[in-house]
PDB file of N, CA and C in Angstrom:
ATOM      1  N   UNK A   1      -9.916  21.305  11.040  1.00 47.00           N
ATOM      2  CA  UNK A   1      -8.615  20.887  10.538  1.00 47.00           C
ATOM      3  C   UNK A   1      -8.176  19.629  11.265  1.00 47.00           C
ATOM      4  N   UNK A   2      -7.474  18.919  10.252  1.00 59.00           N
ATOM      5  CA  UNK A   2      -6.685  17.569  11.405  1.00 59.00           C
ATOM      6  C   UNK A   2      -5.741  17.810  12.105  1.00 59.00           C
ATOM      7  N   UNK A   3      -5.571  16.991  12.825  1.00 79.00           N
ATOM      8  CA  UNK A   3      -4.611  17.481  14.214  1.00 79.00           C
ATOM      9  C   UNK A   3      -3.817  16.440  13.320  1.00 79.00           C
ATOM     10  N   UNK A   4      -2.383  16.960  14.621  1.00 80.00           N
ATOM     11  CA  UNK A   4      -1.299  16.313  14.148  1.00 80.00           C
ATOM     12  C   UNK A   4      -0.691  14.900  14.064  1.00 80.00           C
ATOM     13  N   UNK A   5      -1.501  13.777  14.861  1.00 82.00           N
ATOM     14  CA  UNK A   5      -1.754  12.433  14.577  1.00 82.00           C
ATOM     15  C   UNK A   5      -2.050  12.419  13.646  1.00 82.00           C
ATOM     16  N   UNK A   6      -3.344  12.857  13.271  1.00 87.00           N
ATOM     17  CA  UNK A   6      -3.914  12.356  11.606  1.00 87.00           C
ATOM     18  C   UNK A   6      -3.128  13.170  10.433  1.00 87.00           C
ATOM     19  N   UNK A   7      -2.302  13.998  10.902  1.00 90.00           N
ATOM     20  CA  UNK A   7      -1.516  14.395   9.541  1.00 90.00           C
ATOM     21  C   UNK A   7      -0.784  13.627   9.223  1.00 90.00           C
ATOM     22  N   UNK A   8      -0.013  13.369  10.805  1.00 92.00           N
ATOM     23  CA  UNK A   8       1.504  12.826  10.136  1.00 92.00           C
ATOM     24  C   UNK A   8       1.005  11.177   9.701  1.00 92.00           C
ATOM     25  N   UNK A   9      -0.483  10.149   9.806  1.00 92.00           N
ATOM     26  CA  UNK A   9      -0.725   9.353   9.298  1.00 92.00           C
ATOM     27  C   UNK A   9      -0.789   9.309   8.506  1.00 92.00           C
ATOM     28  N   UNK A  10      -1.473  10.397   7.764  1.00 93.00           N
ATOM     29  CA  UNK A  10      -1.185  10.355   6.355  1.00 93.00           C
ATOM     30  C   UNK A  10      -0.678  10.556   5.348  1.00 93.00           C
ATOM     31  N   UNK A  11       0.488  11.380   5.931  1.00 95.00           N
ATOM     32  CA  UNK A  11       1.645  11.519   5.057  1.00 95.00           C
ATOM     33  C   UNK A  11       2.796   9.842   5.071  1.00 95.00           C
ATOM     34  N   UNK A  12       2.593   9.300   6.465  1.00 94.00           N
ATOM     35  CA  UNK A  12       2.968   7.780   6.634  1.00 94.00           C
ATOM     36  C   UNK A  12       2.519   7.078   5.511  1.00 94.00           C
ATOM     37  N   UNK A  13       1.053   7.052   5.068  1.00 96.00           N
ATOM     38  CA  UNK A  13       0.429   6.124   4.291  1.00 96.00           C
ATOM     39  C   UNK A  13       0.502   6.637   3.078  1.00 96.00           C
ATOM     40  N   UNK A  14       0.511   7.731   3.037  1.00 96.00           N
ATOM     41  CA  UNK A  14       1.093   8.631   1.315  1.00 96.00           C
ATOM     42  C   UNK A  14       2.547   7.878   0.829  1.00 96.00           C
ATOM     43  N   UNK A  15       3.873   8.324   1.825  1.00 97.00           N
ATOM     44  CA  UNK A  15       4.982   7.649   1.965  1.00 97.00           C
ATOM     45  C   UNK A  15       4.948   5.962   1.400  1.00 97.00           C
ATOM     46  N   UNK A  16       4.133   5.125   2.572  1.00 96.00           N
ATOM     47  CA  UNK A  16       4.500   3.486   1.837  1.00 96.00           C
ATOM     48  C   UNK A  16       3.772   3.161   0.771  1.00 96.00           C
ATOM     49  N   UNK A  17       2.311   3.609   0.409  1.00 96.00           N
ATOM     50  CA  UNK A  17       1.178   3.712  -0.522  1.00 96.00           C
ATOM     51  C   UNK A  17       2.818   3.629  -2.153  1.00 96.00           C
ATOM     52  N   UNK A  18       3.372   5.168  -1.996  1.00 97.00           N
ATOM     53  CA  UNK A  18       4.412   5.444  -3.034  1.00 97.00           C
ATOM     54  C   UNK A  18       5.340   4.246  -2.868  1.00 97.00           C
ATOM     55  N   UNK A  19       6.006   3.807  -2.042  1.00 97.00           N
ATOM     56  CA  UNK A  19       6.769   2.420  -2.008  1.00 97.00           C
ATOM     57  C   UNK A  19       6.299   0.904  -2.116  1.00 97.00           C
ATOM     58  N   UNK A  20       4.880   1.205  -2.135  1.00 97.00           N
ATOM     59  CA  UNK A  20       4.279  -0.034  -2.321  1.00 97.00           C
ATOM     60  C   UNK A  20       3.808  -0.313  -3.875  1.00 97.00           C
ATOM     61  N   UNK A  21       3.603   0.703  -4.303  1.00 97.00           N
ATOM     62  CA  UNK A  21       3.726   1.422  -5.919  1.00 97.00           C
ATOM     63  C   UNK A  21       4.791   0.593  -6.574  1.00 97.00           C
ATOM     64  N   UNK A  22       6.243   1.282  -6.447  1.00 97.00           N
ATOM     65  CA  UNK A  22       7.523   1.007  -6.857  1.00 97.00           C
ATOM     66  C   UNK A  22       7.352  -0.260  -6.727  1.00 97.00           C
ATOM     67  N   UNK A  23       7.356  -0.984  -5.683  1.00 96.00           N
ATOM     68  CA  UNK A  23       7.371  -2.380  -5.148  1.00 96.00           C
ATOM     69  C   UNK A  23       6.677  -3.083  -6.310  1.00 96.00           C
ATOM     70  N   UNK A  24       5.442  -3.048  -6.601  1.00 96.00           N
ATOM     71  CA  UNK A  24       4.742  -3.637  -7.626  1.00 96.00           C
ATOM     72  C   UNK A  24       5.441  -3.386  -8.429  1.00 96.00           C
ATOM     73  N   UNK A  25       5.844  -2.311  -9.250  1.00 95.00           N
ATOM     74  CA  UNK A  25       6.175  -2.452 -10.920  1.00 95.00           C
ATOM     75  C   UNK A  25       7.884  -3.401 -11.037  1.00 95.00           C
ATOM     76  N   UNK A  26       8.373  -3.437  -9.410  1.00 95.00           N
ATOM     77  CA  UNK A  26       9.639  -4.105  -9.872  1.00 95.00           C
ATOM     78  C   UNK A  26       9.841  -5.866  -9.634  1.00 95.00           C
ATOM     79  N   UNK A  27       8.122  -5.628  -9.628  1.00 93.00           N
ATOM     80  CA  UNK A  27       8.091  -6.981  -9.150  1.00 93.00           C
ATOM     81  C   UNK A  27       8.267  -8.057 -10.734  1.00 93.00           C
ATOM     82  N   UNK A  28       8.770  -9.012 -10.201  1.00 92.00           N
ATOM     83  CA  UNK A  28       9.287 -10.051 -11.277  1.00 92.00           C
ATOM     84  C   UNK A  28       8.677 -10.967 -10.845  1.00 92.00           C
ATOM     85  N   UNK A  29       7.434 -11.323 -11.447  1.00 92.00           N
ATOM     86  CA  UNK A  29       6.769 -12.252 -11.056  1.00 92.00           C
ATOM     87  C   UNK A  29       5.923 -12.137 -12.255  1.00 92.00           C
ATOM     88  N   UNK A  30       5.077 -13.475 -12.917  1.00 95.00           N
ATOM     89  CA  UNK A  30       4.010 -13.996 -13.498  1.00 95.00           C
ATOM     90  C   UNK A  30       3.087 -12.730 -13.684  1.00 95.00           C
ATOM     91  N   UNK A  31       2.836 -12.224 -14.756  1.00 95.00           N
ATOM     92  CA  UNK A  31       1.327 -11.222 -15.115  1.00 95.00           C
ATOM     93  C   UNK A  31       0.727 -11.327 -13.940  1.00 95.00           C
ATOM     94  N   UNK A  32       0.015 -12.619 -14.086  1.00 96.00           N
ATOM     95  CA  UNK A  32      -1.222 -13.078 -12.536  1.00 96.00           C
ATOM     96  C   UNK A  32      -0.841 -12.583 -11.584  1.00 96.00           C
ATOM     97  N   UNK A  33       0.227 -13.428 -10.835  1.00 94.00           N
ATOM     98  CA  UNK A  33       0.837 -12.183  -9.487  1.00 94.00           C
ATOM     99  C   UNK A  33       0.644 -10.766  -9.377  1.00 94.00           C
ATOM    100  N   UNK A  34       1.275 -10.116 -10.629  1.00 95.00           N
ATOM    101  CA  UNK A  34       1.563  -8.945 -10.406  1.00 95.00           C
ATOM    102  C   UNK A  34      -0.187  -8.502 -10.524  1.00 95.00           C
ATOM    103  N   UNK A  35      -0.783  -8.751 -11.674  1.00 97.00           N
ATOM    104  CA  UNK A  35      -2.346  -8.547 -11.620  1.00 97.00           C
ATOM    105  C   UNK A  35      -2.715  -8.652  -9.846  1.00 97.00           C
ATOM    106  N   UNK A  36      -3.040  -9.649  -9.332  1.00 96.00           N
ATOM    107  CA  UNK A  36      -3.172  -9.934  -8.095  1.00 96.00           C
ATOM    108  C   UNK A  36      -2.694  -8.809  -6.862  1.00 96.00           C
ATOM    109  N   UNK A  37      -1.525  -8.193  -7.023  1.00 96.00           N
ATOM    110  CA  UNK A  37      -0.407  -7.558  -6.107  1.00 96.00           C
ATOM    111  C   UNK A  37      -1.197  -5.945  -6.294  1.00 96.00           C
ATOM    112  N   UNK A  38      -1.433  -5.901  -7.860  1.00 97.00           N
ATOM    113  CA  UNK A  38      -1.946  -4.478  -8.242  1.00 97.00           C
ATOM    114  C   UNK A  38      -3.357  -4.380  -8.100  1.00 97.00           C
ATOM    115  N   UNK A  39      -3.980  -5.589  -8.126  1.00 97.00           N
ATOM    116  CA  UNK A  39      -5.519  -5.241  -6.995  1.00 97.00           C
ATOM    117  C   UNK A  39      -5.638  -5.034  -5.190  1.00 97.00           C
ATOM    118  N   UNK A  40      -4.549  -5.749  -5.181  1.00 96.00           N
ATOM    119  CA  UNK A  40      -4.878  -5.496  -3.432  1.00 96.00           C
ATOM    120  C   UNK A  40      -4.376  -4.026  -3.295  1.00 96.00           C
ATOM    121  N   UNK A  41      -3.286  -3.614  -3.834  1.00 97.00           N
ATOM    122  CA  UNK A  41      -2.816  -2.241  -3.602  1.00 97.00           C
ATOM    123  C   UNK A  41      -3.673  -1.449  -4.209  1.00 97.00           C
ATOM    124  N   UNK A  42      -4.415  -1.593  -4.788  1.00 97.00           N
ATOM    125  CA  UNK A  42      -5.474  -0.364  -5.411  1.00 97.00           C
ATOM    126  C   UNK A  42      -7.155  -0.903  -4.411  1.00 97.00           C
ATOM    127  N   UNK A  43      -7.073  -1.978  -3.073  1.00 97.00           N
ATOM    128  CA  UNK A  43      -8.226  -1.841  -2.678  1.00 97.00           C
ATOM    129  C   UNK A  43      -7.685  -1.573  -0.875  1.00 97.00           C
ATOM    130  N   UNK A  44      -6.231  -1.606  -1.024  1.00 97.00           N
ATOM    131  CA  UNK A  44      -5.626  -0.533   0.080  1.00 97.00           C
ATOM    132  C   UNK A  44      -5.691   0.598  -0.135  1.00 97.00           C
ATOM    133  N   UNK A  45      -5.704   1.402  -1.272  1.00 96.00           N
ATOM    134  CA  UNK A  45      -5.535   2.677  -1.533  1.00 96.00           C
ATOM    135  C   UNK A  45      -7.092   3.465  -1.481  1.00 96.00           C
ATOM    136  N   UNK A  46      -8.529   2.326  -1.705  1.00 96.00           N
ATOM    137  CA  UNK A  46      -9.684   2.333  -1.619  1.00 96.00           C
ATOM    138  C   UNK A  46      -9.830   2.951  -0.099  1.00 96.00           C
ATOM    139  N   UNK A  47      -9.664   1.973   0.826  1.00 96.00           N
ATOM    140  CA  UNK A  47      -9.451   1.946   2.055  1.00 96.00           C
ATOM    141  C   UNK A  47      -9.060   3.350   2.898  1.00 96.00           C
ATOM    142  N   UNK A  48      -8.144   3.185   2.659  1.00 94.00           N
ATOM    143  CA  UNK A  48      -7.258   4.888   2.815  1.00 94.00           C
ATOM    144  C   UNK A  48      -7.945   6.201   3.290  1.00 94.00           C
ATOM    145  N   UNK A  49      -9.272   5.613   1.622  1.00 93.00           N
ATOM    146  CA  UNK A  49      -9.970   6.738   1.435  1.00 93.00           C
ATOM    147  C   UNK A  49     -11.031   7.221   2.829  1.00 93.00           C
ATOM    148  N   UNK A  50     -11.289   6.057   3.577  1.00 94.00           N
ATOM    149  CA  UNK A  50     -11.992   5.754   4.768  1.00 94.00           C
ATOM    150  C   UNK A  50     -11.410   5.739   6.811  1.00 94.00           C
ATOM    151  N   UNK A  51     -10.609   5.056   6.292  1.00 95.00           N
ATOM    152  CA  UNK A  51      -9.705   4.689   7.311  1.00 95.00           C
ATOM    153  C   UNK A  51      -8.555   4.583   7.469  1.00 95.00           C
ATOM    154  N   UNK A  52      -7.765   5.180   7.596  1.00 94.00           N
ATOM    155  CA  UNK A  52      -6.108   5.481   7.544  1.00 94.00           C
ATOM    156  C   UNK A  52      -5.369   4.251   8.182  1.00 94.00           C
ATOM    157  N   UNK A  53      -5.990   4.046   9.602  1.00 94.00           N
ATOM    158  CA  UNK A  53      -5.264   2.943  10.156  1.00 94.00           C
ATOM    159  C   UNK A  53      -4.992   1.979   9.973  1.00 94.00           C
ATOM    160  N   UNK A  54      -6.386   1.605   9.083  1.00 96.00           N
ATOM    161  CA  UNK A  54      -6.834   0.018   9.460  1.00 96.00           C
ATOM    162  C   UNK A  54      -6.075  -0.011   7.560  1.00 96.00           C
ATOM    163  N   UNK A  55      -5.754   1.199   6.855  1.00 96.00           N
ATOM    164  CA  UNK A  55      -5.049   1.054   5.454  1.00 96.00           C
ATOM    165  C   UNK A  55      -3.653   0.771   6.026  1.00 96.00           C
ATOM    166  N   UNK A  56      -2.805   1.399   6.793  1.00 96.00           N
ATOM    167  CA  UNK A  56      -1.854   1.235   7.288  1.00 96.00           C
ATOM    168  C   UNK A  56      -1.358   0.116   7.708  1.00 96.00           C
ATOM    169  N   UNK A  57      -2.192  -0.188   8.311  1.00 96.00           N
ATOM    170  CA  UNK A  57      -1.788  -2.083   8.673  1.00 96.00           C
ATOM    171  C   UNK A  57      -1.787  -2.550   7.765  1.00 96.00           C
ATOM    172  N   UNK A  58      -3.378  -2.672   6.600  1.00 97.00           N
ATOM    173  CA  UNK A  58      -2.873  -3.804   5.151  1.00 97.00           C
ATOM    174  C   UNK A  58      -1.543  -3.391   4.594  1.00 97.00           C
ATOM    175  N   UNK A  59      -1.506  -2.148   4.483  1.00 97.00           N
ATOM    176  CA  UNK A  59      -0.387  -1.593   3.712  1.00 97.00           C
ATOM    177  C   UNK A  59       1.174  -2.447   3.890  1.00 97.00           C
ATOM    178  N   UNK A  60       1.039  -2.360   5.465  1.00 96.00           N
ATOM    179  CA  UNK A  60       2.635  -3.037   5.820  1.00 96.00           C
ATOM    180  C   UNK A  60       2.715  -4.650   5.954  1.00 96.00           C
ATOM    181  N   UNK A  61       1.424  -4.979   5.808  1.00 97.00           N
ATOM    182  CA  UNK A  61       1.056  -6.144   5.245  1.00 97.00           C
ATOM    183  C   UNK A  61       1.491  -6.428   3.592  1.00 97.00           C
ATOM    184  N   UNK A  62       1.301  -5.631   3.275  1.00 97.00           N
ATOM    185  CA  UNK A  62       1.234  -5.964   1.462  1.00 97.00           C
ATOM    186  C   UNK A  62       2.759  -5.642   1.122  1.00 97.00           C
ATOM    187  N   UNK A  63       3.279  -4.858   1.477  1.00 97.00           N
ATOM    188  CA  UNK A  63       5.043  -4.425   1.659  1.00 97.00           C
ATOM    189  C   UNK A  63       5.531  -5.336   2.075  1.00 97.00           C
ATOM    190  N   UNK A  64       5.546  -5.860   3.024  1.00 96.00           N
ATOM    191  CA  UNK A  64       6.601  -6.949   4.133  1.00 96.00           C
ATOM    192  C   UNK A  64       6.344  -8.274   2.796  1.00 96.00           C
ATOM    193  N   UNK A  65       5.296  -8.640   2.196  1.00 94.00           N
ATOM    194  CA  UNK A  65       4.892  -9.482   1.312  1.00 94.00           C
ATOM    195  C   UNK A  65       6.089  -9.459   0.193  1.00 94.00           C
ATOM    196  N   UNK A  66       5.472  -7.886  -0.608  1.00 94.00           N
ATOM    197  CA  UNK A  66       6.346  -7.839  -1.941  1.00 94.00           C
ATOM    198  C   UNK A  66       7.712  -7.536  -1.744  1.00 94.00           C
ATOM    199  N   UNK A  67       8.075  -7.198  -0.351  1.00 93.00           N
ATOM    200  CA  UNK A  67       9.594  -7.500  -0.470  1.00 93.00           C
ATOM    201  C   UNK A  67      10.429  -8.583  -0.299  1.00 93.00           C
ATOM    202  N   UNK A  68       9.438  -9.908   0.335  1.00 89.00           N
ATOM    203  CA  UNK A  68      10.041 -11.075   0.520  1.00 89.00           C
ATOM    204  C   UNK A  68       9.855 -11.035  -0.807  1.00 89.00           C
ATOM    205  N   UNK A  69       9.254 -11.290  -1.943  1.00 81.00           N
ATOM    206  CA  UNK A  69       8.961 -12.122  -3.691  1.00 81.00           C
ATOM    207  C   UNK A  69      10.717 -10.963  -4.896  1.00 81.00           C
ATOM    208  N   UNK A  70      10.626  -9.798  -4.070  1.00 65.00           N
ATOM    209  CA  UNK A  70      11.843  -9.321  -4.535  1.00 65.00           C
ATOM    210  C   UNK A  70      13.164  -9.610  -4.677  1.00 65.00           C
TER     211      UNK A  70
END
């Protein structure tokens, strides 16, 4: 079983993964962009599948992004 670091990581990355979601569809930007915005978040969500941490960092990478374009 995972211990409690790796739980509560991934309920962290479950959490912004879902806000990084929202983030995209309210994004007002050009098809392309948003095309663009909805590949990196679906090759963070790839990631995830491997490495929690190193998803976690792109993740708040890709957030801090689509909330400046908001």
């Amino acid at each position: 079983m995972e211990d409690d670091g790796q739980l509560a990581l991934y309920e962290a990355v479950a959490a912004r993964l879902k806000e990084a979601h929202a983030l995209v569809r309210a994004l007002d930007a050009p098809e392309s962009e948003r095309a663009l915005a909805t590949r990196r978040l679906l090759a963070v969500t790839a990631v995830a599948k491997h490495d929690l941490a190193v998803a976690a960092q792109r993740l708040d990478a890709l957030i801090e992004e689509l909330k400046g374009r908001t």
